[in-house]
CSV table of N, CA and C in Angstrom, one decimal:
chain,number,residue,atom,x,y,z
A,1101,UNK,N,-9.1,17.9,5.5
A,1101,UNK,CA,-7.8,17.4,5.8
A,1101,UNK,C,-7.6,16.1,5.0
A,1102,UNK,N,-6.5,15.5,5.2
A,1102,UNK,CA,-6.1,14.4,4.1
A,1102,UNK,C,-6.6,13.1,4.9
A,1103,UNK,N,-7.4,12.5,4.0
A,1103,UNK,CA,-7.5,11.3,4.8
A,1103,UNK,C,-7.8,9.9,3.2
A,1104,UNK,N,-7.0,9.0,4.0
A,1104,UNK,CA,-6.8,7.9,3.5
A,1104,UNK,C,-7.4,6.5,4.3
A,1105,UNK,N,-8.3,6.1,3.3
A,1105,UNK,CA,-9.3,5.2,3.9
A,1105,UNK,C,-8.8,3.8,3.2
A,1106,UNK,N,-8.1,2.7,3.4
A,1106,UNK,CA,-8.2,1.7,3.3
A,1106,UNK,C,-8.9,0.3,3.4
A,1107,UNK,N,-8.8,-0.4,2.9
A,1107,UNK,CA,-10.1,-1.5,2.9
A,1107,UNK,C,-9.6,-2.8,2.2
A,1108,UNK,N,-10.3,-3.9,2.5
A,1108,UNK,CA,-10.1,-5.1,1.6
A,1108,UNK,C,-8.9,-6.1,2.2
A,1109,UNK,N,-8.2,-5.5,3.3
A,1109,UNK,CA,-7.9,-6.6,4.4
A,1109,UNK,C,-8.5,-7.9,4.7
A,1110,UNK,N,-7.7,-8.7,5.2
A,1110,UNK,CA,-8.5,-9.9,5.9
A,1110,UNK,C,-8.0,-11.1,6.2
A,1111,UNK,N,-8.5,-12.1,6.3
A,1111,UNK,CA,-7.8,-13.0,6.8
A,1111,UNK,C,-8.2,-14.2,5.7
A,1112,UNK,N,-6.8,-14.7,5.0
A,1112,UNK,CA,-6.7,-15.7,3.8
A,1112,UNK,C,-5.6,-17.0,4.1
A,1113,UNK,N,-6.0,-18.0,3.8
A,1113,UNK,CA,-5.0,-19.3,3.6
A,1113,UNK,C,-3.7,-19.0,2.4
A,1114,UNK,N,-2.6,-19.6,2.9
A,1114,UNK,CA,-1.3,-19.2,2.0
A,1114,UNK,C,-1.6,-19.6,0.3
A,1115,UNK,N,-1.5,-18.7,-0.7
A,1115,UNK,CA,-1.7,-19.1,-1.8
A,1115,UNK,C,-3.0,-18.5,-2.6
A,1116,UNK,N,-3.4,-17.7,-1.6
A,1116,UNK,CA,-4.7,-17.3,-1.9
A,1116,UNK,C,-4.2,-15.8,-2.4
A,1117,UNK,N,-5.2,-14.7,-2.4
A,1117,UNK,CA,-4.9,-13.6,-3.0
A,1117,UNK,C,-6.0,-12.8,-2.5
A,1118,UNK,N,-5.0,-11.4,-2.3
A,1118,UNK,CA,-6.3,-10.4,-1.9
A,1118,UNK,C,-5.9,-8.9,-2.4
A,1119,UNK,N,-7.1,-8.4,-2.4
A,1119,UNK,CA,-6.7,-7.1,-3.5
A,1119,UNK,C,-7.2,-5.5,-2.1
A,1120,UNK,N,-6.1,-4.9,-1.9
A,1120,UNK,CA,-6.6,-3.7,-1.5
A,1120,UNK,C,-6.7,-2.7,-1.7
A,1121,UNK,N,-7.5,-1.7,-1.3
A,1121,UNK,CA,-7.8,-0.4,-2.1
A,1121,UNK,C,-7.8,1.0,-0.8
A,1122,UNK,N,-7.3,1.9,-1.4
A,1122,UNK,CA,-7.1,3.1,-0.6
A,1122,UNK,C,-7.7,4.4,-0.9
A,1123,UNK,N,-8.6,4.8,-0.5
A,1123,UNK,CA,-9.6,5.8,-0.9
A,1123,UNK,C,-9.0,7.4,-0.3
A,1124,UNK,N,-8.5,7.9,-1.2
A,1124,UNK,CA,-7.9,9.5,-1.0
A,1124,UNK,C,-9.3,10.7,-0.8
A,1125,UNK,N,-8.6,11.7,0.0
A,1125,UNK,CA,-9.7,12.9,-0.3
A,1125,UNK,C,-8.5,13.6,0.7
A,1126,UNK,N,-9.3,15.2,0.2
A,1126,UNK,CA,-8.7,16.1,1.1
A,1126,UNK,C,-7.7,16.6,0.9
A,1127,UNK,N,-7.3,16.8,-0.3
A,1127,UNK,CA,-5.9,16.7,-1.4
A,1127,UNK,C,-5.8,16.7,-2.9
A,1128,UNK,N,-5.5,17.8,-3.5
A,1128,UNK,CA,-5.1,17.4,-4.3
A,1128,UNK,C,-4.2,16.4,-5.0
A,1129,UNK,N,-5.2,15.0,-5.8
A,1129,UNK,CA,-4.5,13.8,-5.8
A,1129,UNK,C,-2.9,13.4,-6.5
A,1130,UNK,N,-3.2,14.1,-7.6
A,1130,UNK,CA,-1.9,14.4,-8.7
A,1130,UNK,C,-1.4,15.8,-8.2
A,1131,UNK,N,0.0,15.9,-7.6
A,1131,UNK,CA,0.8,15.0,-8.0
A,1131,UNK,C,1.6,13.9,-7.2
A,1132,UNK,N,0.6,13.4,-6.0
A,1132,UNK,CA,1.1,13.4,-5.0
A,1132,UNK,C,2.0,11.8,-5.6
A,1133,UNK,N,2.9,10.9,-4.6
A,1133,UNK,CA,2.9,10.2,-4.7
A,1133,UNK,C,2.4,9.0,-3.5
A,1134,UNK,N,2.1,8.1,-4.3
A,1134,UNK,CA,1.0,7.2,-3.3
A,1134,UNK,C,1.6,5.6,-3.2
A,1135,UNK,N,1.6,5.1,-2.1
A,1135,UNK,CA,2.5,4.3,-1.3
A,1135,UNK,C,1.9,3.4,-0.4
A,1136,UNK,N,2.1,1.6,-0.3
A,1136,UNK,CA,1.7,1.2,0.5
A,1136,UNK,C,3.0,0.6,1.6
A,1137,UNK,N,2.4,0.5,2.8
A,1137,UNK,CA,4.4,-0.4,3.9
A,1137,UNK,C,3.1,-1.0,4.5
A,1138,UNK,N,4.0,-1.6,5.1
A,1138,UNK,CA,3.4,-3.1,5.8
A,1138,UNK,C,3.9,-2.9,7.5
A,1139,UNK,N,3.3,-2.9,8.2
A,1139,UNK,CA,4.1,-3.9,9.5
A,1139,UNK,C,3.4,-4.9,10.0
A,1140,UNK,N,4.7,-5.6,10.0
A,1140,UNK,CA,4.5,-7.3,10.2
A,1140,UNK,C,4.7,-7.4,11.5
A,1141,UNK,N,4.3,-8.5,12.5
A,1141,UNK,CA,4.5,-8.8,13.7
A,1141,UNK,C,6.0,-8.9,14.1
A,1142,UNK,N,6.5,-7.7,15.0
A,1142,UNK,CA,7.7,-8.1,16.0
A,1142,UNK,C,8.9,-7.2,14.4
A,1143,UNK,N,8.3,-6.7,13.6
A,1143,UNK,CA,9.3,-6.1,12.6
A,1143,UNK,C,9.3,-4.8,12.2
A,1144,UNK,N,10.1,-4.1,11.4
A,1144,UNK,CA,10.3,-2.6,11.2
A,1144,UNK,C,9.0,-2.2,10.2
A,1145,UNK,N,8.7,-1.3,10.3
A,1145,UNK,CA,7.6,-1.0,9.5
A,1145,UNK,C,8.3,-0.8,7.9
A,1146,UNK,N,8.0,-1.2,7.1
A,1146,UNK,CA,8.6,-1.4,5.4
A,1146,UNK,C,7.2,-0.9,4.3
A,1147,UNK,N,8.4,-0.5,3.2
A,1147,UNK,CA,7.8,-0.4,1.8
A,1147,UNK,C,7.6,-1.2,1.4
A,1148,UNK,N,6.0,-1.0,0.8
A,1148,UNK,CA,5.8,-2.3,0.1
A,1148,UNK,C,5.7,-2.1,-1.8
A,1149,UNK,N,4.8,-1.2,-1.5
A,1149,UNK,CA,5.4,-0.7,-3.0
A,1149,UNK,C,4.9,0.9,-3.4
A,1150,UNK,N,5.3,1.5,-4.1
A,1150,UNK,CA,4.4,3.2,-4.2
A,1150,UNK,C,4.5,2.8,-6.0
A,1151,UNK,N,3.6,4.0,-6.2
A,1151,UNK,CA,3.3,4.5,-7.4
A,1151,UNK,C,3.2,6.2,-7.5
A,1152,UNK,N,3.5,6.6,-8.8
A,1152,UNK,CA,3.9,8.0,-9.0
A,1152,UNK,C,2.6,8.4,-9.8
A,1153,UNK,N,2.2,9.6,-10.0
A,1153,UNK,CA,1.0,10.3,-10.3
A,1153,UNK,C,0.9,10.1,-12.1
A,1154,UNK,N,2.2,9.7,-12.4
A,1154,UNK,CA,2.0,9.2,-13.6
A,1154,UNK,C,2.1,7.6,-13.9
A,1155,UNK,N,1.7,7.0,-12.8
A,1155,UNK,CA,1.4,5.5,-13.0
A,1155,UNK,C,2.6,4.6,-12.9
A,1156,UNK,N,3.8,5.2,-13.2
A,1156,UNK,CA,5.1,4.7,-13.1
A,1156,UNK,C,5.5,3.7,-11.4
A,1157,UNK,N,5.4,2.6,-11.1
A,1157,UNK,CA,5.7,2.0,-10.1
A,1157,UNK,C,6.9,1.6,-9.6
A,1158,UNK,N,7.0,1.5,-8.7
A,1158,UNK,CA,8.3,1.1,-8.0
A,1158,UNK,C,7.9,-0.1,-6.6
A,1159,UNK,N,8.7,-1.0,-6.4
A,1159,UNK,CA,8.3,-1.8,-5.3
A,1159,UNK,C,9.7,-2.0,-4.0
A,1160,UNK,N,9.3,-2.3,-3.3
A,1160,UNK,CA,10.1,-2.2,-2.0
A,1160,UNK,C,11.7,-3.6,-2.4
A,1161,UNK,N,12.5,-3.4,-1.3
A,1161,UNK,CA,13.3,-4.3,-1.3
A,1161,UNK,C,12.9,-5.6,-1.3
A,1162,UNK,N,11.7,-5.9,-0.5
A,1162,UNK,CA,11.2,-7.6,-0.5
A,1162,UNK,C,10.2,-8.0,-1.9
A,1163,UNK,N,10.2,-6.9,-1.9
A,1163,UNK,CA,9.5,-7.2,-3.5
A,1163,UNK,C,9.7,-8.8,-4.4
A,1164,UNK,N,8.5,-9.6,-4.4
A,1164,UNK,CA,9.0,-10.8,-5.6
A,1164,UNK,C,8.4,-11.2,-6.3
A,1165,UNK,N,7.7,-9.9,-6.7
A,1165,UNK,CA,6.9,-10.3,-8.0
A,1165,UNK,C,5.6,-10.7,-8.1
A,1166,UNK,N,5.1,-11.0,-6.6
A,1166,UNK,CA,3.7,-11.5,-6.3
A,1166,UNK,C,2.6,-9.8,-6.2
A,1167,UNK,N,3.4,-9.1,-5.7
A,1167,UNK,CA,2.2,-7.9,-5.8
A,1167,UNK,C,2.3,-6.7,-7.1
A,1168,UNK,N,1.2,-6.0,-6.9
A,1168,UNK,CA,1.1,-5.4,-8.2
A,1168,UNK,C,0.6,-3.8,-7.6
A,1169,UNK,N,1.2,-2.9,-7.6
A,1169,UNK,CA,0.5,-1.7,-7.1
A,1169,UNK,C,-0.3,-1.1,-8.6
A,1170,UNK,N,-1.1,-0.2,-8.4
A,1170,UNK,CA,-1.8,1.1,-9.6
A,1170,UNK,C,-2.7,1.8,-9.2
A,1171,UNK,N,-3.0,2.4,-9.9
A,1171,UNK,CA,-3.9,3.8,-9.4
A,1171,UNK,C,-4.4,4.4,-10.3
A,1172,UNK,N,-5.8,5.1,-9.9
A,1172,UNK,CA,-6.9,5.6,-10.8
A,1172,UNK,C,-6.9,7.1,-10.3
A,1173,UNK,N,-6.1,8.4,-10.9
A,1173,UNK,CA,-6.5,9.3,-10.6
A,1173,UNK,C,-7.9,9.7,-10.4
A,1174,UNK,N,-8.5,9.3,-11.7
A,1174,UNK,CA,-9.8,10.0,-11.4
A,1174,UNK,C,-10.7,9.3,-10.1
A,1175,UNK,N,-10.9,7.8,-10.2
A,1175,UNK,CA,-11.1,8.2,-8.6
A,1175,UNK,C,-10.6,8.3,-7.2
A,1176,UNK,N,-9.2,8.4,-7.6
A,1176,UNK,CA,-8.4,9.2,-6.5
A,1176,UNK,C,-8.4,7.9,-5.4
A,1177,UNK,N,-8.0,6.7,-6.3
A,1177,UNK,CA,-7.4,5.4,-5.3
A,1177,UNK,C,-6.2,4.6,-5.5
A,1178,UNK,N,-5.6,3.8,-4.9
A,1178,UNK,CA,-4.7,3.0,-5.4
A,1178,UNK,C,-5.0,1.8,-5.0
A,1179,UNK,N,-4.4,0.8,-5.6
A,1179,UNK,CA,-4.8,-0.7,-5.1
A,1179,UNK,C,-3.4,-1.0,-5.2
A,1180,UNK,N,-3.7,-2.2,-4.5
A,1180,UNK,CA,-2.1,-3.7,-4.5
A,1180,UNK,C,-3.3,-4.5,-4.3
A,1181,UNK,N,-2.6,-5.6,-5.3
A,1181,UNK,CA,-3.1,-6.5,-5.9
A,1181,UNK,C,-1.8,-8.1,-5.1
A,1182,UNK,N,-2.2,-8.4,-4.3
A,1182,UNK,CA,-1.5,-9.0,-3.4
A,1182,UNK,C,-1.8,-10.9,-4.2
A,1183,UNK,N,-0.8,-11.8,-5.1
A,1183,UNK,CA,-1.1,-13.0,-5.2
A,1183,UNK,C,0.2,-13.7,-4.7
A,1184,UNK,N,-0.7,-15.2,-4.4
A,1184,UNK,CA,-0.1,-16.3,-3.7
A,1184,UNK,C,0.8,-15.8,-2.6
A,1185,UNK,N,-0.3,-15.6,-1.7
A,1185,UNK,CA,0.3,-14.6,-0.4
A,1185,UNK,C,0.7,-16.0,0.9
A,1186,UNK,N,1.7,-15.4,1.4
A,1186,UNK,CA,2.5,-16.5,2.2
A,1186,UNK,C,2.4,-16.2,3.5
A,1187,UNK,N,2.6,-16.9,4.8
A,1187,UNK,CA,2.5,-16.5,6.0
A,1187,UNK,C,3.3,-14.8,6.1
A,1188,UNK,N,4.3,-15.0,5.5
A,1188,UNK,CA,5.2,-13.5,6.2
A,1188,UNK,C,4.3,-12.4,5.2
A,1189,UNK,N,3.3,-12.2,4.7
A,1189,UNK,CA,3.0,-10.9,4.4
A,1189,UNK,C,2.2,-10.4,5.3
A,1190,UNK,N,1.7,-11.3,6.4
A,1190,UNK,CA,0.8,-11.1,7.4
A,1190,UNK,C,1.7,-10.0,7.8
A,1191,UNK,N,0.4,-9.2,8.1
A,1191,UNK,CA,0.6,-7.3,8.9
A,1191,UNK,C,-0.4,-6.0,8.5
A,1192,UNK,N,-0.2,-5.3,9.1
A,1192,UNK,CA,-1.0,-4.3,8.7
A,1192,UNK,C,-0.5,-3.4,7.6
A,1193,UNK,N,-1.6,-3.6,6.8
A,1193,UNK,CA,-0.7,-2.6,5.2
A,1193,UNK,C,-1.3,-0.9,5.5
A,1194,UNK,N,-0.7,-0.5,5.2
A,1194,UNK,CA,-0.9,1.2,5.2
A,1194,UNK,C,-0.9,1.9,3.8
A,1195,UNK,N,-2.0,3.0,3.5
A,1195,UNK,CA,-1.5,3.9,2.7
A,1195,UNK,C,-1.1,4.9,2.6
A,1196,UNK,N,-0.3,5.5,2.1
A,1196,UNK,CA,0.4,6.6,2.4
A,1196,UNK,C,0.4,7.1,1.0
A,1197,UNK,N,0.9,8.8,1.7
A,1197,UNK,CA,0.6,10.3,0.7
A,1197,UNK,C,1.9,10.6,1.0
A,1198,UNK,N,2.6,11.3,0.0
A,1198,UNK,CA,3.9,12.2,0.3
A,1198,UNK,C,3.8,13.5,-1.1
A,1199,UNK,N,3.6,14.5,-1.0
A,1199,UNK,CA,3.6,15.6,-1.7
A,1199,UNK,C,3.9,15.1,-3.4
A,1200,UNK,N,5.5,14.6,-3.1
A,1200,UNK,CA,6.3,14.1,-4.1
A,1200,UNK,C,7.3,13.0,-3.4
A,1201,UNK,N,7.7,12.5,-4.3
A,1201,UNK,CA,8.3,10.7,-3.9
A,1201,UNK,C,9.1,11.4,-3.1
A,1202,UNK,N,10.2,12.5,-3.1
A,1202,UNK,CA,10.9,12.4,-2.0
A,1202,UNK,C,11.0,13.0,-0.7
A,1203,UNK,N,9.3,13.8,-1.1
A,1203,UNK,CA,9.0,14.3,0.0
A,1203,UNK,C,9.5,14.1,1.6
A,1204,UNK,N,9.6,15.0,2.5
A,1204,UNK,CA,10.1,14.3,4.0
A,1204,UNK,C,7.7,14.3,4.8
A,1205,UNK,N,7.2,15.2,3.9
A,1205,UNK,CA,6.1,14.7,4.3
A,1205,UNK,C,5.3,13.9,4.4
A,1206,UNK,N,4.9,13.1,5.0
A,1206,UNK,CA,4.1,11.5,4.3
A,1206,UNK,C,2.6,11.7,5.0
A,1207,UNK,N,1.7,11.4,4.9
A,1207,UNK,CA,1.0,10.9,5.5
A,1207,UNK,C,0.4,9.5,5.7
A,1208,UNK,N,-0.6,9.4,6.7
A,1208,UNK,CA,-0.9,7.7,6.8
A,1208,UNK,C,-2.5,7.3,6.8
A,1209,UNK,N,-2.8,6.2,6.1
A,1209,UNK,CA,-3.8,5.9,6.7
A,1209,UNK,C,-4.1,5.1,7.9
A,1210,UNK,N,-4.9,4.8,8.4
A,1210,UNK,CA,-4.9,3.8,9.7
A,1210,UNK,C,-4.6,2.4,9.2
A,1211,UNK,N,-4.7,1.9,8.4
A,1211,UNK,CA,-4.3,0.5,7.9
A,1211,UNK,C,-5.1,-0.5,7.8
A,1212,UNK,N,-5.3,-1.9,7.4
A,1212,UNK,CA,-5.9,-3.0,6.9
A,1212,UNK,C,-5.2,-4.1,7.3
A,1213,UNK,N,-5.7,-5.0,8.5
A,1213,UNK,CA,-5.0,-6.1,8.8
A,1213,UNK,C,-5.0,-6.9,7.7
A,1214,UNK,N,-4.3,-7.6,7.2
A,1214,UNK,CA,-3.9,-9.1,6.3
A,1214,UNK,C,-3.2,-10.0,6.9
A,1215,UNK,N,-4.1,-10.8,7.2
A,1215,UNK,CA,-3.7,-12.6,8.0
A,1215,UNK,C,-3.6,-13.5,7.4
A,1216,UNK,N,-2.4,-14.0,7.0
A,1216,UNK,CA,-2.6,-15.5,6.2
A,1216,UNK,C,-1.9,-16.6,6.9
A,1217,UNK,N,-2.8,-17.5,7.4
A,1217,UNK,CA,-3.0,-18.3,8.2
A,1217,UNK,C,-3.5,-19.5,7.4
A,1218,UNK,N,-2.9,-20.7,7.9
A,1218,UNK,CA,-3.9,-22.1,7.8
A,1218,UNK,C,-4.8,-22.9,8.8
């Protein structure tokens, strides 16, 4: 079955930087498209950014330039590359699978808390 293993959460002071990574199986990886959303405390669950099976990226509406999504088909992961991270990124990031970007099917990983705190 599909499962998406994330990692590399944690808890960092504002300005710092942290890199996460999401480990696919159970799927063929291409051509899926692969996606991280965030929920933040007391808010709607959001896009944070996806990438397409050919590397091509796209980022959410809060998007500002601090994160960086990509992905390694061959070993079948994606990362966000999260810098000069501010109190409001705090939340649990997720990765997600959808057949094709406009798929109605998604799936989820369990997620990765990110705390940024002083």
């Amino acid at each position: 079955q599909v499962q998406l293993v994330e990692s590399g959460g944690g808890l960092v002071q504002p300005g710092e930087s942290l890199r996460l990574s999401c480990e696919a199986s159970g799927f063929t990886f291409i051509p899926y498209y692969m996606a991280w959303h965030r929920q933040a405390p007391g808010k709607q669950r959001e896009k944070v950014a996806g990438v397409t099976s050919g590397g091509t990226p796209d980022y959410g509406d809060s998007w500002t330039g601090r994160f960086t999504i990509s992905r390694d088909n061959a070993k079948k992961t994606i990362t966000l590359e999260m810098n000069s991270l501010e109190f409001e990124d705090t939340g649990v990031y997720f990765c997600t699978a959808r057949p094709l970007k406009w798929s109605a099917q998604r799936y989820w990983g369990q997620g990765t808390q990110v705390t940024v705190s002083s």
